[in-house]
PDB file of C-alpha atoms in Angstrom:
ATOM      1  CA  MET G 153    -134.603  57.777  47.749  1.00 81.00           C
ATOM      2  CA  GLU G 154    -135.934  54.597  49.252  1.00 88.00           C
ATOM      3  CA  LEU G 155    -139.558  53.971  48.006  1.00 88.00           C
ATOM      4  CA  SER G 156    -140.225  52.649  51.526  1.00 89.00           C
ATOM      5  CA  ASP G 157    -139.309  56.061  53.023  1.00 92.00           C
ATOM      6  CA  ILE G 158    -141.719  57.849  50.594  1.00 91.00           C
ATOM      7  CA  LYS G 159    -144.545  55.422  51.423  1.00 89.00           C
ATOM      8  CA  THR G 160    -143.911  56.258  55.150  1.00 92.00           C
ATOM      9  CA  PHE G 161    -143.457  60.109  54.675  1.00 93.00           C
ATOM     10  CA  ALA G 162    -147.249  59.967  52.634  1.00 90.00           C
ATOM     11  CA  ALA G 163    -148.540  57.864  55.388  1.00 89.00           C
ATOM     12  CA  VAL G 164    -147.524  60.191  57.922  1.00 92.00           C
ATOM     13  CA  ALA G 165    -148.639  63.448  55.842  1.00 90.00           C
ATOM     14  CA  ARG G 166    -152.008  61.422  55.684  1.00 84.00           C
ATOM     15  CA  THR G 167    -152.613  60.510  59.244  1.00 85.00           C
ATOM     16  CA  GLY G 168    -150.941  63.575  61.134  1.00 87.00           C
ATOM     17  CA  GLY G 169    -148.659  61.733  63.396  1.00 89.00           C
ATOM     18  CA  ILE G 170    -146.288  58.848  63.864  1.00 91.00           C
ATOM     19  CA  THR G 171    -148.606  56.631  65.936  1.00 90.00           C
ATOM     20  CA  ARG G 172    -151.387  56.627  63.436  1.00 87.00           C
ATOM     21  CA  ALA G 173    -148.881  56.145  60.704  1.00 89.00           C
ATOM     22  CA  ALA G 174    -147.683  52.999  62.356  1.00 91.00           C
ATOM     23  CA  GLU G 175    -150.815  51.737  62.689  1.00 88.00           C
ATOM     24  CA  ASP G 176    -151.752  52.463  59.175  1.00 82.00           C
ATOM     25  CA  LEU G 177    -148.696  50.677  57.776  1.00 86.00           C
ATOM     26  CA  ASN G 178    -148.908  47.844  60.431  1.00 87.00           C
ATOM     27  CA  THR G 179    -145.230  48.557  61.863  1.00 92.00           C
ATOM     28  CA  VAL G 180    -143.654  49.800  64.902  1.00 93.00           C
ATOM     29  CA  GLN G 181    -143.347  53.795  65.614  1.00 92.00           C
ATOM     30  CA  SER G 182    -139.660  53.652  65.687  1.00 93.00           C
ATOM     31  CA  ASN G 183    -139.299  52.391  62.016  1.00 94.00           C
ATOM     32  CA  VAL G 184    -141.564  55.186  61.075  1.00 93.00           C
ATOM     33  CA  THR G 185    -139.473  57.693  62.927  1.00 94.00           C
ATOM     34  CA  GLN G 186    -136.481  56.156  61.279  1.00 94.00           C
ATOM     35  CA  ARG G 187    -137.619  56.490  57.845  1.00 94.00           C
ATOM     36  CA  ILE G 188    -138.879  60.046  58.321  1.00 94.00           C
ATOM     37  CA  LYS G 189    -135.342  61.054  59.706  1.00 94.00           C
ATOM     38  CA  ALA G 190    -133.601  59.244  56.732  1.00 93.00           C
ATOM     39  CA  LEU G 191    -135.593  61.120  54.132  1.00 94.00           C
ATOM     40  CA  GLU G 192    -135.210  64.359  55.899  1.00 94.00           C
ATOM     41  CA  ALA G 193    -131.383  63.681  56.033  1.00 94.00           C
ATOM     42  CA  GLU G 194    -131.426  62.867  52.305  1.00 94.00           C
ATOM     43  CA  ILE G 195    -133.237  65.863  51.332  1.00 94.00           C
ATOM     44  CA  GLY G 196    -131.484  67.911  53.403  1.00 94.00           C
ATOM     45  CA  THR G 197    -134.397  69.850  55.289  1.00 94.00           C
ATOM     46  CA  PRO G 198    -137.204  69.043  57.711  1.00 94.00           C
ATOM     47  CA  LEU G 199    -140.390  67.848  56.095  1.00 94.00           C
ATOM     48  CA  PHE G 200    -142.627  68.077  59.048  1.00 94.00           C
ATOM     49  CA  GLU G 201    -143.150  70.214  62.249  1.00 92.00           C
ATOM     50  CA  ARG G 202    -143.315  68.564  65.426  1.00 88.00           C
ATOM     51  CA  HIS G 203    -145.737  69.584  67.941  1.00 85.00           C
ATOM     52  CA  SER G 204    -147.937  68.434  70.784  1.00 79.00           C
ATOM     53  CA  ARG G 205    -151.006  67.423  68.713  1.00 78.00           C
ATOM     54  CA  GLY G 206    -149.071  65.733  65.956  1.00 79.00           C
ATOM     55  CA  MET G 207    -146.901  66.436  62.795  1.00 89.00           C
ATOM     56  CA  THR G 208    -147.747  69.134  60.153  1.00 91.00           C
ATOM     57  CA  LEU G 209    -145.988  69.371  56.839  1.00 94.00           C
ATOM     58  CA  THR G 210    -143.454  72.041  56.196  1.00 94.00           C
ATOM     59  CA  GLY G 211    -143.299  73.841  52.882  1.00 95.00           C
ATOM     60  CA  ALA G 212    -140.705  71.369  51.628  1.00 95.00           C
ATOM     61  CA  GLY G 213    -143.228  68.720  52.865  1.00 94.00           C
ATOM     62  CA  LYS G 214    -146.260  70.173  51.259  1.00 94.00           C
ATOM     63  CA  ARG G 215    -144.084  70.357  48.057  1.00 94.00           C
ATOM     64  CA  LEU G 216    -142.711  66.690  48.336  1.00 94.00           C
ATOM     65  CA  LEU G 217    -146.234  65.257  49.085  1.00 91.00           C
ATOM     66  CA  PRO G 218    -147.931  65.133  45.638  1.00 87.00           C
ATOM     67  CA  TYR G 219    -144.900  63.474  44.083  1.00 89.00           C
ATOM     68  CA  ALA G 220    -144.838  61.146  46.897  1.00 89.00           C
ATOM     69  CA  GLN G 221    -148.259  60.099  46.571  1.00 83.00           C
ATOM     70  CA  ARG G 222    -147.973  59.379  42.956  1.00 82.00           C
ATOM     71  CA  MET G 223    -144.829  57.285  43.509  1.00 86.00           C
ATOM     72  CA  ALA G 224    -146.558  55.133  46.295  1.00 82.00           C
ATOM     73  CA  ALA G 225    -149.700  54.858  44.197  1.00 77.00           C
ATOM     74  CA  LEU G 226    -147.904  53.892  41.094  1.00 80.00           C
ATOM     75  CA  SER G 227    -145.774  51.360  43.062  1.00 80.00           C
ATOM     76  CA  ARG G 228    -148.927  49.490  44.525  1.00 76.00           C
ATOM     77  CA  GLU G 229    -150.590  49.560  41.023  1.00 76.00           C
ATOM     78  CA  ALA G 230    -147.516  48.244  39.133  1.00 79.00           C
ATOM     79  CA  VAL G 231    -147.435  45.356  41.750  1.00 79.00           C
ATOM     80  CA  LEU G 232    -151.348  44.486  41.476  1.00 74.00           C
ATOM     81  CA  ALA G 233    -151.073  44.766  37.516  1.00 77.00           C
ATOM     82  CA  ALA G 234    -148.402  42.528  37.459  1.00 79.00           C
ATOM     83  CA  ARG G 235    -150.168  40.106  39.498  1.00 77.00           C
ATOM     84  CA  ASP G 236    -153.397  40.217  37.491  1.00 71.00           C
ATOM     85  CA  ASP G 237    -154.289  37.538  35.509  1.00 73.00           C
ATOM     86  CA  GLY G 238    -157.781  38.083  34.879  1.00 76.00           C
ATOM     87  CA  GLU G 239    -159.053  36.456  38.145  1.00 84.00           C
ATOM     88  CA  PRO G 240    -160.089  38.598  41.116  1.00 86.00           C
ATOM     89  CA  LYS G 241    -157.925  38.066  43.726  1.00 87.00           C
ATOM     90  CA  GLY G 242    -155.405  39.636  46.242  1.00 86.00           C
ATOM     91  CA  PRO G 243    -155.772  42.945  48.060  1.00 88.00           C
ATOM     92  CA  LEU G 244    -158.776  45.487  47.465  1.00 91.00           C
ATOM     93  CA  ALA G 245    -158.995  48.603  49.474  1.00 92.00           C
ATOM     94  CA  ILE G 246    -162.219  50.111  49.814  1.00 96.00           C
ATOM     95  CA  GLY G 247    -163.514  53.151  51.826  1.00 96.00           C
ATOM     96  CA  SER G 248    -166.899  54.678  52.800  1.00 96.00           C
ATOM     97  CA  MET G 249    -168.686  56.826  54.542  1.00 95.00           C
ATOM     98  CA  GLU G 250    -169.636  55.283  58.335  1.00 92.00           C
ATOM     99  CA  THR G 251    -173.304  55.929  57.741  1.00 92.00           C
ATOM    100  CA  THR G 252    -173.051  53.876  54.428  1.00 93.00           C
ATOM    101  CA  ALA G 253    -170.827  51.140  55.864  1.00 93.00           C
ATOM    102  CA  ALA G 254    -173.429  50.711  58.572  1.00 90.00           C
ATOM    103  CA  VAL G 255    -176.587  50.180  56.529  1.00 90.00           C
ATOM    104  CA  ARG G 256    -175.869  49.841  52.856  1.00 91.00           C
ATOM    105  CA  LEU G 257    -172.674  47.801  52.339  1.00 93.00           C
ATOM    106  CA  PRO G 258    -173.092  44.666  54.409  1.00 93.00           C
ATOM    107  CA  PRO G 259    -175.323  43.102  51.637  1.00 92.00           C
ATOM    108  CA  LEU G 260    -173.088  43.980  49.079  1.00 93.00           C
ATOM    109  CA  LEU G 261    -169.850  43.237  50.870  1.00 94.00           C
ATOM    110  CA  ALA G 262    -171.319  39.576  51.502  1.00 93.00           C
ATOM    111  CA  ASP G 263    -172.318  39.207  47.841  1.00 93.00           C
ATOM    112  CA  PHE G 264    -168.788  40.330  46.628  1.00 93.00           C
ATOM    113  CA  HIS G 265    -167.179  37.815  49.286  1.00 94.00           C
ATOM    114  CA  ARG G 266    -169.593  34.925  47.952  1.00 94.00           C
ATOM    115  CA  ARG G 267    -168.561  35.775  44.373  1.00 93.00           C
ATOM    116  CA  PHE G 268    -165.009  36.469  44.686  1.00 94.00           C
ATOM    117  CA  PRO G 269    -163.750  34.648  47.915  1.00 94.00           C
ATOM    118  CA  ALA G 270    -160.033  35.116  46.789  1.00 92.00           C
ATOM    119  CA  VAL G 271    -159.937  38.924  47.201  1.00 92.00           C
ATOM    120  CA  ARG G 272    -158.760  40.293  50.737  1.00 92.00           C
ATOM    121  CA  LEU G 273    -160.941  43.212  50.975  1.00 94.00           C
ATOM    122  CA  THR G 274    -160.440  45.883  53.632  1.00 93.00           C
ATOM    123  CA  LEU G 275    -162.948  48.612  54.391  1.00 95.00           C
ATOM    124  CA  ARG G 276    -161.741  52.086  56.095  1.00 93.00           C
ATOM    125  CA  THR G 277    -164.256  54.633  57.115  1.00 93.00           C
ATOM    126  CA  ALA G 278    -163.846  58.398  56.904  1.00 91.00           C
ATOM    127  CA  THR G 279    -165.421  61.508  55.730  1.00 92.00           C
ATOM    128  CA  THR G 280    -166.040  62.016  51.857  1.00 93.00           C
ATOM    129  CA  ALA G 281    -163.021  64.873  51.823  1.00 91.00           C
ATOM    130  CA  ASP G 282    -160.750  62.253  53.271  1.00 89.00           C
ATOM    131  CA  LEU G 283    -161.981  59.536  50.996  1.00 93.00           C
ATOM    132  CA  VAL G 284    -161.479  61.378  47.899  1.00 92.00           C
ATOM    133  CA  ALA G 285    -157.932  62.109  48.788  1.00 88.00           C
ATOM    134  CA  ALA G 286    -157.188  58.711  49.766  1.00 87.00           C
ATOM    135  CA  VAL G 287    -158.544  57.456  46.149  1.00 89.00           C
ATOM    136  CA  LEU G 288    -156.400  60.155  44.611  1.00 86.00           C
ATOM    137  CA  ASP G 289    -153.278  59.382  46.259  1.00 80.00           C
ATOM    138  CA  GLY G 290    -153.902  55.487  45.624  1.00 81.00           C
ATOM    139  CA  SER G 291    -153.928  54.223  49.520  1.00 82.00           C
ATOM    140  CA  LEU G 292    -157.813  53.373  48.688  1.00 90.00           C
ATOM    141  CA  ASP G 293    -158.704  51.674  45.293  1.00 90.00           C
ATOM    142  CA  GLY G 294    -162.419  53.023  45.529  1.00 94.00           C
ATOM    143  CA  ALA G 295    -164.792  54.737  47.959  1.00 96.00           C
ATOM    144  CA  PHE G 296    -168.227  55.484  48.526  1.00 97.00           C
ATOM    145  CA  VAL G 297    -168.729  59.265  49.162  1.00 96.00           C
ATOM    146  CA  ALA G 298    -171.330  61.629  48.929  1.00 93.00           C
ATOM    147  CA  GLY G 299    -171.936  63.544  45.699  1.00 89.00           C
ATOM    148  CA  PRO G 300    -171.599  65.517  43.765  1.00 88.00           C
ATOM    149  CA  ILE G 301    -168.172  65.024  43.054  1.00 89.00           C
ATOM    150  CA  ASP G 302    -166.233  67.154  40.632  1.00 85.00           C
ATOM    151  CA  HIS G 303    -162.796  65.972  39.800  1.00 88.00           C
ATOM    152  CA  ALA G 304    -160.915  65.355  36.186  1.00 88.00           C
ATOM    153  CA  ASP G 305    -159.341  62.328  37.471  1.00 86.00           C
ATOM    154  CA  LEU G 306    -162.228  60.609  39.210  1.00 91.00           C
ATOM    155  CA  THR G 307    -164.761  58.826  37.443  1.00 91.00           C
ATOM    156  CA  ALA G 308    -168.225  58.019  39.770  1.00 92.00           C
ATOM    157  CA  THR G 309    -170.973  55.255  39.623  1.00 90.00           C
ATOM    158  CA  ARG G 310    -173.987  56.043  41.411  1.00 91.00           C
ATOM    159  CA  ALA G 311    -174.066  53.446  44.135  1.00 92.00           C
ATOM    160  CA  PHE G 312    -177.261  54.776  46.408  1.00 91.00           C
ATOM    161  CA  ARG G 313    -179.795  57.629  46.640  1.00 91.00           C
ATOM    162  CA  GLU G 314    -180.449  58.590  50.186  1.00 92.00           C
ATOM    163  CA  GLU G 315    -183.097  60.760  52.004  1.00 94.00           C
ATOM    164  CA  LEU G 316    -181.538  62.679  54.700  1.00 94.00           C
ATOM    165  CA  VAL G 317    -183.570  63.896  57.681  1.00 95.00           C
ATOM    166  CA  LEU G 318    -183.232  66.036  60.829  1.00 95.00           C
ATOM    167  CA  VAL G 319    -182.641  63.544  63.845  1.00 95.00           C
ATOM    168  CA  SER G 320    -183.898  64.863  67.355  1.00 94.00           C
ATOM    169  CA  ALA G 321    -184.443  63.080  70.559  1.00 93.00           C
ATOM    170  CA  ARG G 322    -187.723  61.247  71.093  1.00 92.00           C
ATOM    171  CA  ARG G 323    -189.518  64.077  72.963  1.00 92.00           C
ATOM    172  CA  TRP G 324    -189.263  66.498  69.965  1.00 93.00           C
ATOM    173  CA  ALA G 325    -192.390  64.986  67.923  1.00 91.00           C
ATOM    174  CA  THR G 326    -192.342  67.624  65.518  1.00 92.00           C
ATOM    175  CA  LEU G 327    -190.036  70.168  64.061  1.00 90.00           C
ATOM    176  CA  ALA G 328    -192.429  73.006  65.053  1.00 90.00           C
ATOM    177  CA  GLU G 329    -192.008  71.806  68.929  1.00 92.00           C
ATOM    178  CA  LEU G 330    -188.246  71.463  68.463  1.00 90.00           C
ATOM    179  CA  ARG G 331    -187.807  74.956  67.157  1.00 87.00           C
ATOM    180  CA  ALA G 332    -190.069  76.198  69.878  1.00 88.00           C
ATOM    181  CA  GLY G 333    -188.449  74.554  72.415  1.00 87.00           C
ATOM    182  CA  THR G 334    -185.142  75.278  71.680  1.00 87.00           C
ATOM    183  CA  PRO G 335    -182.952  78.695  72.452  1.00 85.00           C
ATOM    184  CA  GLU G 336    -182.857  81.392  69.825  1.00 84.00           C
ATOM    185  CA  SER G 337    -179.279  80.281  68.786  1.00 83.00           C
ATOM    186  CA  GLY G 338    -180.663  76.536  68.524  1.00 88.00           C
ATOM    187  CA  PRO G 339    -180.196  73.294  69.447  1.00 92.00           C
ATOM    188  CA  THR G 340    -176.447  71.882  69.472  1.00 93.00           C
ATOM    189  CA  ALA G 341    -175.453  70.446  65.972  1.00 94.00           C
ATOM    190  CA  LEU G 342    -173.942  67.002  66.450  1.00 95.00           C
ATOM    191  CA  VAL G 343    -171.306  66.347  63.657  1.00 93.00           C
ATOM    192  CA  PHE G 344    -168.734  64.261  62.104  1.00 90.00           C
ATOM    193  CA  ARG G 345    -165.368  66.198  61.770  1.00 85.00           C
ATOM    194  CA  THR G 346    -164.609  68.603  58.937  1.00 84.00           C
ATOM    195  CA  GLY G 347    -164.955  67.039  55.580  1.00 86.00           C
ATOM    196  CA  CYS G 348    -168.199  65.162  56.161  1.00 89.00           C
ATOM    197  CA  THR G 349    -170.568  66.501  53.300  1.00 90.00           C
ATOM    198  CA  TYR G 350    -173.795  65.758  55.883  1.00 92.00           C
ATOM    199  CA  ARG G 351    -172.003  68.307  58.071  1.00 92.00           C
ATOM    200  CA  GLN G 352    -171.912  71.007  55.569  1.00 91.00           C
ATOM    201  CA  ARG G 353    -175.502  70.066  54.766  1.00 93.00           C
ATOM    202  CA  LEU G 354    -176.824  70.369  58.245  1.00 94.00           C
ATOM    203  CA  GLU G 355    -175.326  73.514  58.659  1.00 92.00           C
ATOM    204  CA  GLN G 356    -177.170  74.889  55.918  1.00 92.00           C
ATOM    205  CA  VAL G 357    -180.222  73.635  57.499  1.00 92.00           C
ATOM    206  CA  MET G 358    -179.451  75.117  60.643  1.00 91.00           C
ATOM    207  CA  THR G 359    -179.048  78.488  58.854  1.00 91.00           C
ATOM    208  CA  GLU G 360    -182.484  78.082  56.923  1.00 89.00           C
ATOM    209  CA  PHE G 361    -184.057  77.509  60.426  1.00 89.00           C
ATOM    210  CA  GLY G 362    -182.342  80.616  61.652  1.00 89.00           C
ATOM    211  CA  TRP G 363    -179.559  78.996  63.816  1.00 88.00           C
ATOM    212  CA  PRO G 364    -176.682  79.962  62.299  1.00 82.00           C
ATOM    213  CA  SER G 365    -174.766  80.070  65.605  1.00 79.00           C
ATOM    214  CA  GLY G 366    -175.744  76.841  67.206  1.00 80.00           C
ATOM    215  CA  ALA G 367    -173.053  75.176  68.964  1.00 89.00           C
ATOM    216  CA  ARG G 368    -171.112  72.198  67.245  1.00 90.00           C
ATOM    217  CA  PHE G 369    -169.995  69.071  68.777  1.00 93.00           C
ATOM    218  CA  GLU G 370    -168.026  66.918  66.860  1.00 92.00           C
ATOM    219  CA  LEU G 371    -168.259  63.265  67.362  1.00 91.00           C
ATOM    220  CA  GLY G 372    -166.371  60.271  65.597  1.00 84.00           C
ATOM    221  CA  THR G 373    -168.671  57.305  65.686  1.00 88.00           C
ATOM    222  CA  LEU G 374    -172.346  56.626  64.243  1.00 89.00           C
ATOM    223  CA  ASP G 375    -173.071  55.014  67.567  1.00 90.00           C
ATOM    224  CA  GLY G 376    -171.860  57.874  69.340  1.00 91.00           C
ATOM    225  CA  MET G 377    -173.798  60.369  67.278  1.00 92.00           C
ATOM    226  CA  ILE G 378    -177.134  58.481  67.645  1.00 92.00           C
ATOM    227  CA  GLY G 379    -176.550  57.718  71.455  1.00 92.00           C
ATOM    228  CA  CYS G 380    -176.085  61.947  71.928  1.00 94.00           C
ATOM    229  CA  VAL G 381    -179.122  62.479  70.020  1.00 94.00           C
ATOM    230  CA  ALA G 382    -181.191  60.133  72.018  1.00 92.00           C
ATOM    231  CA  ALA G 383    -180.002  61.575  75.337  1.00 93.00           C
ATOM    232  CA  ASP G 384    -181.234  65.033  73.934  1.00 93.00           C
ATOM    233  CA  MET G 385    -177.616  66.704  73.426  1.00 94.00           C
ATOM    234  CA  GLY G 386    -178.492  67.914  69.983  1.00 93.00           C
ATOM    235  CA  VAL G 387    -179.819  67.128  66.642  1.00 95.00           C
ATOM    236  CA  THR G 388    -178.001  65.595  63.678  1.00 95.00           C
ATOM    237  CA  LEU G 389    -178.669  64.769  59.934  1.00 95.00           C
ATOM    238  CA  LEU G 390    -178.508  61.369  58.699  1.00 94.00           C
ATOM    239  CA  PRO G 391    -179.695  59.350  56.066  1.00 93.00           C
ATOM    240  CA  ARG G 392    -183.528  57.706  56.843  1.00 92.00           C
ATOM    241  CA  ALA G 393    -182.091  54.238  56.599  1.00 89.00           C
ATOM    242  CA  VAL G 394    -179.736  54.941  59.355  1.00 89.00           C
ATOM    243  CA  ALA G 395    -182.069  56.820  61.554  1.00 89.00           C
ATOM    244  CA  ALA G 396    -185.017  54.417  61.114  1.00 88.00           C
ATOM    245  CA  ARG G 397    -183.161  51.753  63.135  1.00 80.00           C
ATOM    246  CA  SER G 398    -182.937  53.768  66.221  1.00 75.00           C
ATOM    247  CA  GLU G 399    -186.522  55.378  65.491  1.00 70.00           C
ATOM    248  CA  MET G 400    -187.746  51.751  65.790  1.00 68.00           C
ATOM    249  CA  ASN G 401    -185.867  51.429  69.074  1.00 70.00           C
ATOM    250  CA  GLY G 402    -188.094  54.679  70.165  1.00 79.00           C
ATOM    251  CA  SER G 403    -184.834  56.552  71.137  1.00 85.00           C
ATOM    252  CA  VAL G 404    -185.043  59.267  68.431  1.00 91.00           C
ATOM    253  CA  SER G 405    -187.540  61.363  66.261  1.00 93.00           C
ATOM    254  CA  ILE G 406    -187.269  61.715  62.370  1.00 94.00           C
ATOM    255  CA  HIS G 407    -188.048  64.968  60.705  1.00 94.00           C
ATOM    256  CA  THR G 408    -188.749  65.226  56.831  1.00 94.00           C
ATOM    257  CA  LEU G 409    -187.146  68.185  55.284  1.00 94.00           C
ATOM    258  CA  SER G 410    -187.410  69.759  52.173  1.00 92.00           C
ATOM    259  CA  PRO G 411    -186.081  68.086  49.004  1.00 92.00           C
ATOM    260  CA  THR G 412    -183.378  70.840  48.599  1.00 90.00           C
ATOM    261  CA  TYR G 413    -181.478  69.392  51.814  1.00 92.00           C
ATOM    262  CA  ALA G 414    -183.048  66.005  51.862  1.00 93.00           C
ATOM    263  CA  ARG G 415    -181.768  64.466  48.434  1.00 93.00           C
ATOM    264  CA  VAL G 416    -178.340  62.974  48.294  1.00 92.00           C
ATOM    265  CA  GLU G 417    -176.714  60.683  46.021  1.00 93.00           C
ATOM    266  CA  THR G 418    -173.895  58.334  47.594  1.00 94.00           C
ATOM    267  CA  LEU G 419    -171.255  57.692  44.676  1.00 95.00           C
ATOM    268  CA  PHE G 420    -168.471  54.987  44.279  1.00 95.00           C
ATOM    269  CA  ILE G 421    -165.436  56.845  42.938  1.00 95.00           C
ATOM    270  CA  GLN G 422    -162.276  55.518  41.602  1.00 92.00           C
ATOM    271  CA  ARG G 423    -159.255  56.761  39.647  1.00 88.00           C
ATOM    272  CA  ARG G 424    -159.830  57.508  36.223  1.00 85.00           C
ATOM    273  CA  THR G 425    -156.541  56.496  34.758  1.00 73.00           C
ATOM    274  CA  GLY G 426    -154.319  53.375  35.517  1.00 64.00           C
ATOM    275  CA  HIS G 427    -154.721  49.638  35.260  1.00 64.00           C
ATOM    276  CA  GLN G 428    -158.297  48.467  36.210  1.00 72.00           C
ATOM    277  CA  TYR G 429    -157.479  45.186  37.759  1.00 81.00           C
ATOM    278  CA  SER G 430    -159.929  42.238  38.020  1.00 89.00           C
ATOM    279  CA  ALA G 431    -160.531  42.530  41.876  1.00 88.00           C
ATOM    280  CA  LEU G 432    -161.859  46.149  41.350  1.00 90.00           C
ATOM    281  CA  GLN G 433    -164.093  45.392  38.281  1.00 88.00           C
ATOM    282  CA  GLY G 434    -165.416  42.644  40.233  1.00 89.00           C
ATOM    283  CA  PHE G 435    -166.348  45.184  42.945  1.00 92.00           C
ATOM    284  CA  VAL G 436    -167.903  47.515  40.735  1.00 90.00           C
ATOM    285  CA  ALA G 437    -169.683  44.702  38.912  1.00 89.00           C
ATOM    286  CA  CYS G 438    -171.561  43.797  42.207  1.00 89.00           C
ATOM    287  CA  LEU G 439    -172.876  47.547  42.707  1.00 85.00           C
ATOM    288  CA  LYS G 440    -176.495  47.196  42.217  1.00 62.00           C
ATOM    289  CA  THR G 441    -177.317  50.165  39.816  1.00 50.00           C
ATOM    290  CA  ASP G 442    -179.110  50.848  37.134  1.00 41.00           C
ATOM    291  CA  ASP G 443    -177.151  54.199  36.133  1.00 45.00           C
ATOM    292  CA  ASP G 444    -174.219  54.511  33.850  1.00 43.00           C
ATOM    293  CA  VAL G 445    -170.903  55.682  35.232  1.00 42.00           C
ATOM    294  CA  ILE G 446    -170.697  59.527  35.846  1.00 43.00           C
ATOM    295  CA  ALA G 447    -167.677  61.525  34.660  1.00 41.00           C
ATOM    296  CA  ALA G 448    -166.789  62.986  37.795  1.00 42.00           C
TER     297      ALA G 448
END
């Protein structure tokens, strides 16, 4: 069983398709297809079900996936450990929620680059659920996610404390006006895809306000989200630090929520076991936090 085939299989399983896996692996689609077919031929059973919207794992694929993830992660970790002489350098793959990447990370990344210019850092944005999975399978070295996180294989460092606010179009100056001026079912909830912690929190807020049946509209980017809110398409839930930038431009209104819904911590997670190589240690050292590591 070729390790390259295993890595390709894990990438297709993670991305849900040949095209996205090829982009993720920086290769051509035909190479991905060939490796998947070779692996299926060696094992003797299909690993994916092909359909118009992508590829999903068969029963055999689901059973193989955790082994493939561990093999791919161990291979990458072994190479990095062998190259690690105590000087931070080489590749470092970090993940983040898009809201955190937009507001909180630029100063941190700039500081890290100044201190450790030999590290080749890549940043991937995704939902908290996807980021946790990527850290666990080793495709990311660490990630910024919304807490709390409870997993025996992860440790977490408190990175930022956020206040979540309800964001609406500018014409709704207060929550009372918003509630009075929308249908009984409530406004449309503008959300990121399933797996986003802020989406879950917004759905709790909508239920609390008596809008459990409000429509949901998924968006893929933060700019698209804020643009649709400003156009009065619906409401969303964002960290105040993110929403404040648009409020200053006069395009949205910010509505304060009770601490039950407003308080959230952003954690930096990494695997509990494995070689803690220098590039990752240097990144964690750059986090401006007064808190100790949390056993997640």
